[in-house]
Coordinates of C-alpha atoms in Angstrom, one line a residue:
Chain E
M3 CA 0.0 0.0 0.0
S4 CA 2.7 2.4 1.1
K5 CA 4.3 4.2 -1.9
A6 CA 7.7 5.8 -2.0
N7 CA 8.3 9.5 -1.8
L8 CA 4.9 10.3 -0.3
L9 CA 4.6 13.1 2.2
D10 CA 4.6 12.7 5.9
R11 CA 1.2 13.8 7.4
R12 CA 2.7 15.6 10.4
Q13 CA 5.2 17.5 8.2
V14 CA 2.3 18.5 5.9
V15 CA 0.1 19.8 8.7
S16 CA 3.0 21.6 10.4
A17 CA 3.8 23.3 7.1
L18 CA 0.1 24.3 6.7
L19 CA 0.0 25.9 10.1
A20 CA 3.6 27.1 10.6
N21 CA 2.8 30.7 10.0
R22 CA -1.0 30.6 10.6
K23 CA -1.5 34.1 12.1
D24 CA -5.3 34.5 12.3
V25 CA -6.3 31.3 10.6
V26 CA -9.1 29.2 12.0
A27 CA -8.2 25.5 11.5
I28 CA -10.8 22.8 11.4
G29 CA -9.8 19.1 11.6
G30 CA -11.6 16.2 10.3
L31 CA -12.8 13.2 12.4
G32 CA -9.8 11.0 13.0
A33 CA -6.1 11.4 12.4
S34 CA -6.2 14.9 10.9
T35 CA -7.5 16.3 14.2
N36 CA -4.6 14.6 15.9
D37 CA -2.2 16.1 13.3
I38 CA -3.5 19.6 14.0
T39 CA -3.1 19.0 17.7
A40 CA 0.5 17.7 17.2
A41 CA 1.3 21.0 15.3
G42 CA 0.4 22.8 18.6
D43 CA -2.8 23.5 20.5
H44 CA -4.4 26.8 19.5
A45 CA -7.4 28.8 20.5
R46 CA -8.5 28.8 16.8
N47 CA -8.4 25.0 16.4
F48 CA -11.7 23.2 15.8
Y49 CA -11.1 19.6 16.7
L50 CA -13.7 17.2 15.3
W51 CA -14.3 13.9 17.1
G52 CA -17.6 13.0 15.5
G53 CA -20.1 14.1 12.9
M54 CA -18.0 12.4 10.2
G55 CA -18.4 14.2 6.8
G56 CA -19.1 17.5 8.4
A57 CA -15.7 19.2 8.5
A58 CA -16.0 21.1 5.2
M59 CA -19.5 22.3 6.0
I60 CA -18.4 23.6 9.4
G61 CA -15.7 25.4 7.5
L62 CA -18.3 26.9 5.1
G63 CA -20.5 28.1 7.9
L64 CA -17.6 29.7 9.7
A65 CA -16.2 31.2 6.5
L66 CA -19.5 32.8 5.6
A67 CA -19.9 34.2 9.1
Q68 CA -16.3 35.7 9.1
P69 CA -15.6 36.6 5.4
K70 CA -12.3 38.4 6.2
L71 CA -10.8 35.5 8.2
P72 CA -8.9 32.7 6.5
V73 CA -10.6 29.4 7.3
L74 CA -8.7 26.2 6.7
V75 CA -10.2 22.7 6.8
I76 CA -7.7 19.9 7.2
T77 CA -9.3 16.5 6.8
G78 CA -8.8 13.0 5.5
D79 CA -9.8 11.3 2.3
G80 CA -12.4 9.1 4.1
E81 CA -14.0 12.1 5.9
M82 CA -14.1 14.1 2.6
L83 CA -15.6 11.2 0.7
M84 CA -18.5 11.0 3.2
G85 CA -19.3 14.7 2.7
M86 CA -18.6 15.0 -1.0
G87 CA -21.8 16.8 -1.8
S88 CA -20.5 19.7 0.4
L89 CA -17.9 20.4 -2.3
A90 CA -20.8 21.3 -4.6
T91 CA -22.4 23.4 -1.9
I92 CA -19.2 25.2 -1.3
A93 CA -18.6 25.9 -5.0
L94 CA -22.0 27.4 -5.3
Q95 CA -21.4 29.8 -2.3
K96 CA -17.9 30.7 -3.4
P97 CA -16.5 31.6 0.0
S98 CA -13.3 33.3 -1.0
N99 CA -11.7 32.8 2.4
L100 CA -12.2 29.0 2.7
S101 CA -9.5 26.5 1.9
I102 CA -9.7 22.7 2.2
A103 CA -6.7 20.4 2.4
V104 CA -7.3 16.7 2.3
L105 CA -4.6 14.4 3.7
D106 CA -5.0 11.5 1.3
N107 CA -3.4 8.2 2.4
E108 CA -5.9 6.2 0.4
A109 CA -7.0 4.4 3.5
Y110 CA -9.2 4.4 6.6
G111 CA -6.3 4.6 9.0
E112 CA -8.4 4.9 12.2
T113 CA -10.3 1.7 11.6
G114 CA -7.8 -0.8 10.5
G115 CA -6.4 0.7 7.3
Q116 CA -9.0 -0.5 4.9
A117 CA -8.5 0.9 1.4
S118 CA -10.6 4.1 0.6
H119 CA -12.1 4.9 -2.8
T120 CA -9.2 7.2 -3.6
S121 CA -6.8 4.2 -3.7
A122 CA -8.2 2.9 -6.9
A123 CA -10.9 5.0 -8.4
A124 CA -12.0 8.4 -6.9
D125 CA -10.0 11.5 -7.8
L126 CA -10.9 14.1 -5.2
V127 CA -9.2 16.9 -7.2
G128 CA -11.3 16.0 -10.2
I129 CA -14.4 15.9 -8.1
A130 CA -13.7 19.3 -6.5
K131 CA -13.0 20.8 -10.0
A132 CA -16.1 19.2 -11.5
C133 CA -18.2 20.6 -8.6
G134 CA -17.0 24.1 -9.5
I135 CA -14.0 24.8 -7.3
A136 CA -11.6 26.2 -9.9
D137 CA -8.6 26.2 -7.6
A138 CA -8.2 22.5 -7.0
R139 CA -4.7 21.2 -6.8
A140 CA -3.1 17.8 -6.5
I141 CA -0.1 18.1 -4.2
S142 CA 2.8 15.8 -3.9
T143 CA 5.7 17.9 -2.6
L144 CA 6.4 19.9 0.5
A145 CA 7.1 23.0 -1.6
E146 CA 3.5 22.8 -3.0
V147 CA 2.2 22.4 0.5
E148 CA 4.0 25.6 1.5
A149 CA 2.7 27.5 -1.5
F150 CA -0.8 26.4 -0.6
A151 CA -0.3 27.5 3.1
K152 CA 0.6 30.9 1.8
A153 CA -2.4 31.0 -0.5
V154 CA -4.7 30.3 2.5
H155 CA -4.1 33.8 3.7
D156 CA -5.4 35.4 0.5
V157 CA -9.1 35.7 1.6
S158 CA -10.1 37.1 -1.8
A159 CA -9.2 34.3 -4.1
G160 CA -10.8 31.1 -2.7
P161 CA -12.4 28.7 -2.3
R162 CA -9.5 26.5 -2.9
F163 CA -9.0 22.8 -2.5
A164 CA -5.8 20.7 -2.2
N165 CA -5.5 16.9 -2.2
V166 CA -2.2 16.0 -0.6
K167 CA -0.9 12.5 -1.1
I168 CA 0.6 11.3 2.2
D169 CA 2.1 8.0 3.2
S170 CA -0.1 5.5 5.1
A171 CA 2.3 5.2 8.1
S172 CA 0.6 5.1 11.5
V173 CA 1.9 7.9 13.7
E174 CA 1.6 8.5 17.4
R175 CA -1.8 9.6 18.5
I176 CA -1.6 13.2 19.9
L177 CA -5.0 13.8 21.4
S178 CA -6.7 17.1 21.7
T179 CA -9.5 18.0 24.1
R180 CA -12.7 16.2 23.4
D181 CA -14.9 18.8 25.0
G182 CA -16.9 20.3 22.1
T183 CA -18.4 23.2 24.0
Y184 CA -15.0 24.2 25.2
I185 CA -13.6 24.0 21.6
V186 CA -16.4 26.2 20.1
N187 CA -16.5 28.7 23.0
R188 CA -12.7 29.1 22.9
I189 CA -12.8 30.0 19.2
R190 CA -15.8 32.3 19.8
G191 CA -13.9 34.0 22.6
D192 CA -10.8 34.5 20.5
L193 CA -13.0 36.1 17.8
G194 CA -14.4 38.5 20.4
F195 CA -17.8 36.9 21.1
Q196 CA -19.1 36.8 24.6
P197 CA -20.9 33.8 26.1
I198 CA -24.6 34.0 25.9
Chain L
M1 CA -49.6 22.0 -6.6
H2 CA -50.6 22.4 -3.0
A3 CA -54.3 22.3 -3.1
R4 CA -56.7 21.1 -0.5
T5 CA -55.8 23.4 2.3
D6 CA -59.0 22.6 4.1
A7 CA -58.8 24.9 7.2
A8 CA -60.7 28.1 6.7
D9 CA -58.0 30.0 8.6
T10 CA -55.2 28.8 6.4
A11 CA -54.1 32.1 5.1
L12 CA -51.3 32.1 2.5
N13 CA -49.0 34.5 4.3
W14 CA -47.7 32.3 7.1
P15 CA -44.3 32.0 5.4
D16 CA -44.1 35.8 5.6
D17 CA -44.8 35.5 9.4
I18 CA -41.9 33.0 9.6
F19 CA -39.6 35.3 7.6
A20 CA -40.4 38.3 9.9
T21 CA -39.6 36.3 13.0
L22 CA -36.3 35.1 11.6
Q23 CA -35.4 38.6 10.7
R24 CA -36.2 39.9 14.1
F25 CA -33.9 37.2 15.6
D26 CA -31.1 38.3 13.4
V27 CA -30.9 35.0 11.5
R28 CA -28.2 35.2 8.9
Q29 CA -27.6 31.8 7.3
V30 CA -30.5 29.8 6.0
P31 CA -29.4 26.4 4.6
Y32 CA -32.2 24.5 2.8
V33 CA -33.0 21.6 0.7
P34 CA -35.5 22.7 -1.9
D35 CA -39.1 21.9 -0.9
A36 CA -42.4 23.0 -2.2
G37 CA -43.8 23.8 1.3
H38 CA -40.9 26.1 2.0
S39 CA -40.8 27.7 -1.5
R40 CA -42.3 31.0 -0.5
L41 CA -40.0 31.4 2.6
I42 CA -37.0 30.4 0.4
Q43 CA -38.0 33.1 -2.1
R44 CA -38.1 35.7 0.7
V45 CA -34.7 34.5 2.1
L46 CA -33.1 34.7 -1.4
G47 CA -34.5 38.2 -1.8
S48 CA -33.2 39.4 1.6
S49 CA -30.2 41.6 2.0
T50 CA -29.4 40.3 5.5
M51 CA -30.0 36.5 5.1
R52 CA -28.1 34.1 3.0
G53 CA -30.0 31.2 1.5
I54 CA -27.7 28.2 1.1
P55 CA -28.9 25.3 -1.0
L56 CA -27.6 21.9 0.2
T57 CA -27.1 18.6 -1.5
T58 CA -28.3 16.8 1.7
E59 CA -29.8 18.0 4.9
E60 CA -27.0 16.9 7.2
E61 CA -24.8 19.4 5.5
G62 CA -27.0 22.1 7.1
V63 CA -26.5 20.9 10.7
A64 CA -22.7 21.1 10.3
L65 CA -23.0 24.4 8.5
L66 CA -24.9 25.9 11.4
A67 CA -22.3 24.7 13.9
G68 CA -19.7 26.6 11.9
A69 CA -21.9 29.6 11.5
W70 CA -22.3 29.9 15.3
T71 CA -18.6 29.4 15.9
G72 CA -18.2 32.4 13.6
G73 CA -20.8 34.4 15.4
Q74 CA -23.9 34.0 13.2
R75 CA -27.3 32.5 13.8
G76 CA -28.9 30.2 11.3
V77 CA -32.0 28.1 10.6
L78 CA -32.3 24.8 8.6
L79 CA -35.2 24.4 6.3
M80 CA -36.1 20.9 5.3
Q81 CA -38.9 18.4 4.8
S82 CA -39.7 15.5 7.1
S83 CA -38.0 13.0 4.8
G84 CA -34.8 15.0 5.2
V85 CA -34.7 14.6 8.9
G86 CA -33.7 11.0 8.5
N87 CA -30.6 12.2 6.6
C88 CA -29.4 14.2 9.6
I89 CA -29.3 11.7 12.4
N90 CA -25.6 11.3 13.0
M91 CA -24.9 15.0 12.4
L92 CA -27.5 16.0 15.0
S93 CA -25.0 14.6 17.6
L94 CA -23.0 17.8 17.0
I95 CA -25.8 19.9 18.6
P96 CA -25.5 18.7 22.3
I97 CA -21.7 18.2 21.9
L98 CA -21.0 21.7 20.6
R99 CA -24.0 23.3 22.3
F100 CA -24.8 25.7 19.5
P101 CA -28.3 27.2 19.0
F102 CA -30.2 24.9 16.6
L103 CA -33.5 25.8 15.0
T104 CA -35.0 23.9 12.1
L105 CA -38.4 24.3 10.3
V106 CA -39.7 21.1 8.9
T107 CA -42.6 20.8 6.4
M108 CA -44.4 17.6 7.0
R109 CA -45.4 14.9 4.6
G110 CA -47.1 11.6 5.2
E111 CA -49.4 12.6 8.0
W112 CA -52.5 14.3 6.5
G113 CA -54.2 13.2 3.2
E114 CA -50.9 11.9 1.8
F115 CA -51.0 10.4 -1.6
N116 CA -47.6 8.9 -1.7
P117 CA -47.0 5.9 0.6
W118 CA -43.3 6.3 0.4
Q119 CA -43.6 9.6 2.4
V120 CA -45.4 7.9 5.3
P121 CA -42.7 6.0 7.2
M122 CA -40.4 9.1 7.7
G123 CA -43.3 11.4 8.2
S124 CA -44.6 9.2 11.0
T125 CA -41.3 9.0 12.8
T126 CA -40.0 12.6 12.4
Q127 CA -41.1 13.7 15.8
G128 CA -39.7 10.6 17.5
V129 CA -36.4 10.9 15.7
F130 CA -35.9 14.5 16.8
E131 CA -36.9 13.7 20.4
L132 CA -34.5 10.7 20.6
S133 CA -31.8 13.0 19.2
G134 CA -32.4 15.6 22.0
V135 CA -34.2 18.1 19.8
K136 CA -37.4 19.7 21.3
V137 CA -40.4 19.6 19.0
L138 CA -43.1 22.2 18.5
R139 CA -45.8 22.1 16.0
A140 CA -47.9 24.6 14.0
S141 CA -51.1 23.1 12.6
N142 CA -52.8 26.2 11.3
A143 CA -51.7 29.6 10.0
A144 CA -53.0 31.5 13.0
E145 CA -50.6 29.8 15.4
V146 CA -47.5 30.1 13.2
P147 CA -46.3 33.4 14.6
A148 CA -46.6 32.4 18.3
V149 CA -45.0 29.0 17.7
L150 CA -42.1 30.5 15.7
E151 CA -41.5 33.2 18.4
A152 CA -41.4 30.5 21.1
A153 CA -39.1 28.2 19.0
A154 CA -36.7 31.0 18.0
A155 CA -36.6 32.3 21.6
Q156 CA -35.7 29.0 23.2
A157 CA -33.3 28.0 20.5
Y158 CA -31.3 31.2 20.4
N159 CA -31.7 32.5 23.9
A160 CA -31.7 29.2 25.9
L161 CA -29.6 27.1 23.5
T162 CA -32.4 24.6 23.4
P163 CA -32.4 22.7 20.1
T164 CA -35.8 23.1 18.6
A165 CA -37.7 21.8 15.5
V166 CA -40.9 23.3 14.4
L167 CA -43.0 20.8 12.5
L168 CA -45.2 22.7 10.0
S169 CA -48.0 20.2 9.6
Q170 CA -49.2 18.9 6.4
R171 CA -52.6 20.2 7.2
L172 CA -51.2 23.7 7.3
I173 CA -49.3 23.3 4.0
G174 CA -51.9 21.3 2.2
A175 CA -51.5 17.8 0.9
K176 CA -49.7 17.5 -2.4
V177 CA -52.2 16.6 -5.1
F178 CA -51.0 14.6 -8.0
T179 CA -53.1 15.1 -11.1
K180 CA -52.9 13.1 -14.3

C-alpha cells in the first residue's frame, strides 16, 4: 500500500499551520484532528471527534460568518468522501476565504487501514473541480504544501482545494481535548464573542 | 400543486410571518433543501439583504454548517422536509456536543391526506427521531398559530440554547395533489 516519496502527514500539517496568524483550522474526524493537535494547540483550532463528513461544512458556515478570516479545513480522504456533496455546496457559495486540504493516504487509518475509494478510483481533485471549485490542486511535494499554506491567507481568491498525497504510516496519536463546547467557545472567545 | 388546504383560517401568508420572526432574531444563514412547502419562505430569504440562502445537497450538511456559523458568530436556521430529517441523524449529535443554537423548520409529509405511501414512514417518525436526538419539537397546525410557535421556538433555540424543531403540519401546508 505504502508508496515511495509520499509526504509525511505531520510535516504537511506543520507546514500548513507554521505561519498561521489568524487562521481558524478545522480538523476532520480522525487522524487529521490529531495532526492539528500535534502542530500545537491553538485557540482557533476546531477539533472534530464526531459528525463524520461535516468538516468542510463547518468550514463553510464559519467562512461565511467571518468573510475576512482565513478558514482552513484539514481533513482526511475518508471524511471528505463522506461529505462529497459539500464540495458542490461550497462551490455554489464561493467563500473566497475558505481552503480545504485533504490528507489522502488512500486508507481508513483509524479503523484498520481499509482501502478508501481514492486508492483505486476516486479522484478528489477532479471531483472538486467538477463541482465548480476552480482552484483545486493535486499536491505531492512539500514546496507545493508551503505554496498552498501561503495562499490560504489570501481571503479574496478562494475557495481552494488541495489533495495532498501522504504515506499511510501510522503515527503516534496526539489527542486534543474532546470537550466540544469548550472547543467552540474558545474559538468564539478568541474572535471576540461573549458567552450567551 | 398544494391544493386542498382545508382549514378556513389557512391564510397564504404564514411563510411571511416566519420570515419576519427570523429577521427579528437576526438569523443570517439559511441552509435549505428545496421543498415546495418552503418555497415562499425560500424566495423571501433569497431576496433578503441580510439573510443568505444556502442550498444543500443533503440536509445533514446544514447541521454542520450551522455549527460553523455559530462558531463564527452568526445564527442560522435549517429548512427541510420530514424525509430529510432522516438524513441528519448522526450529524444531529453535534448539537449537544458543541452546544450551539439549533433551529429547524420542517414541512411535514405523510401525515394528512398523503397520496404517496413512500412519504409515510419518515413522516410518521419525524417527531420521534428528533426527540430521541435531543431536539425539542413544537408544531404549527394552522396559519393562525404560526407566529406564536415561531416566536417560542426561536426564543428557546437562540436564547436558551435549546435545540428546537418546528413541524409545519401537512394540514397547514396542504397535501400535495398529483393530477394526471
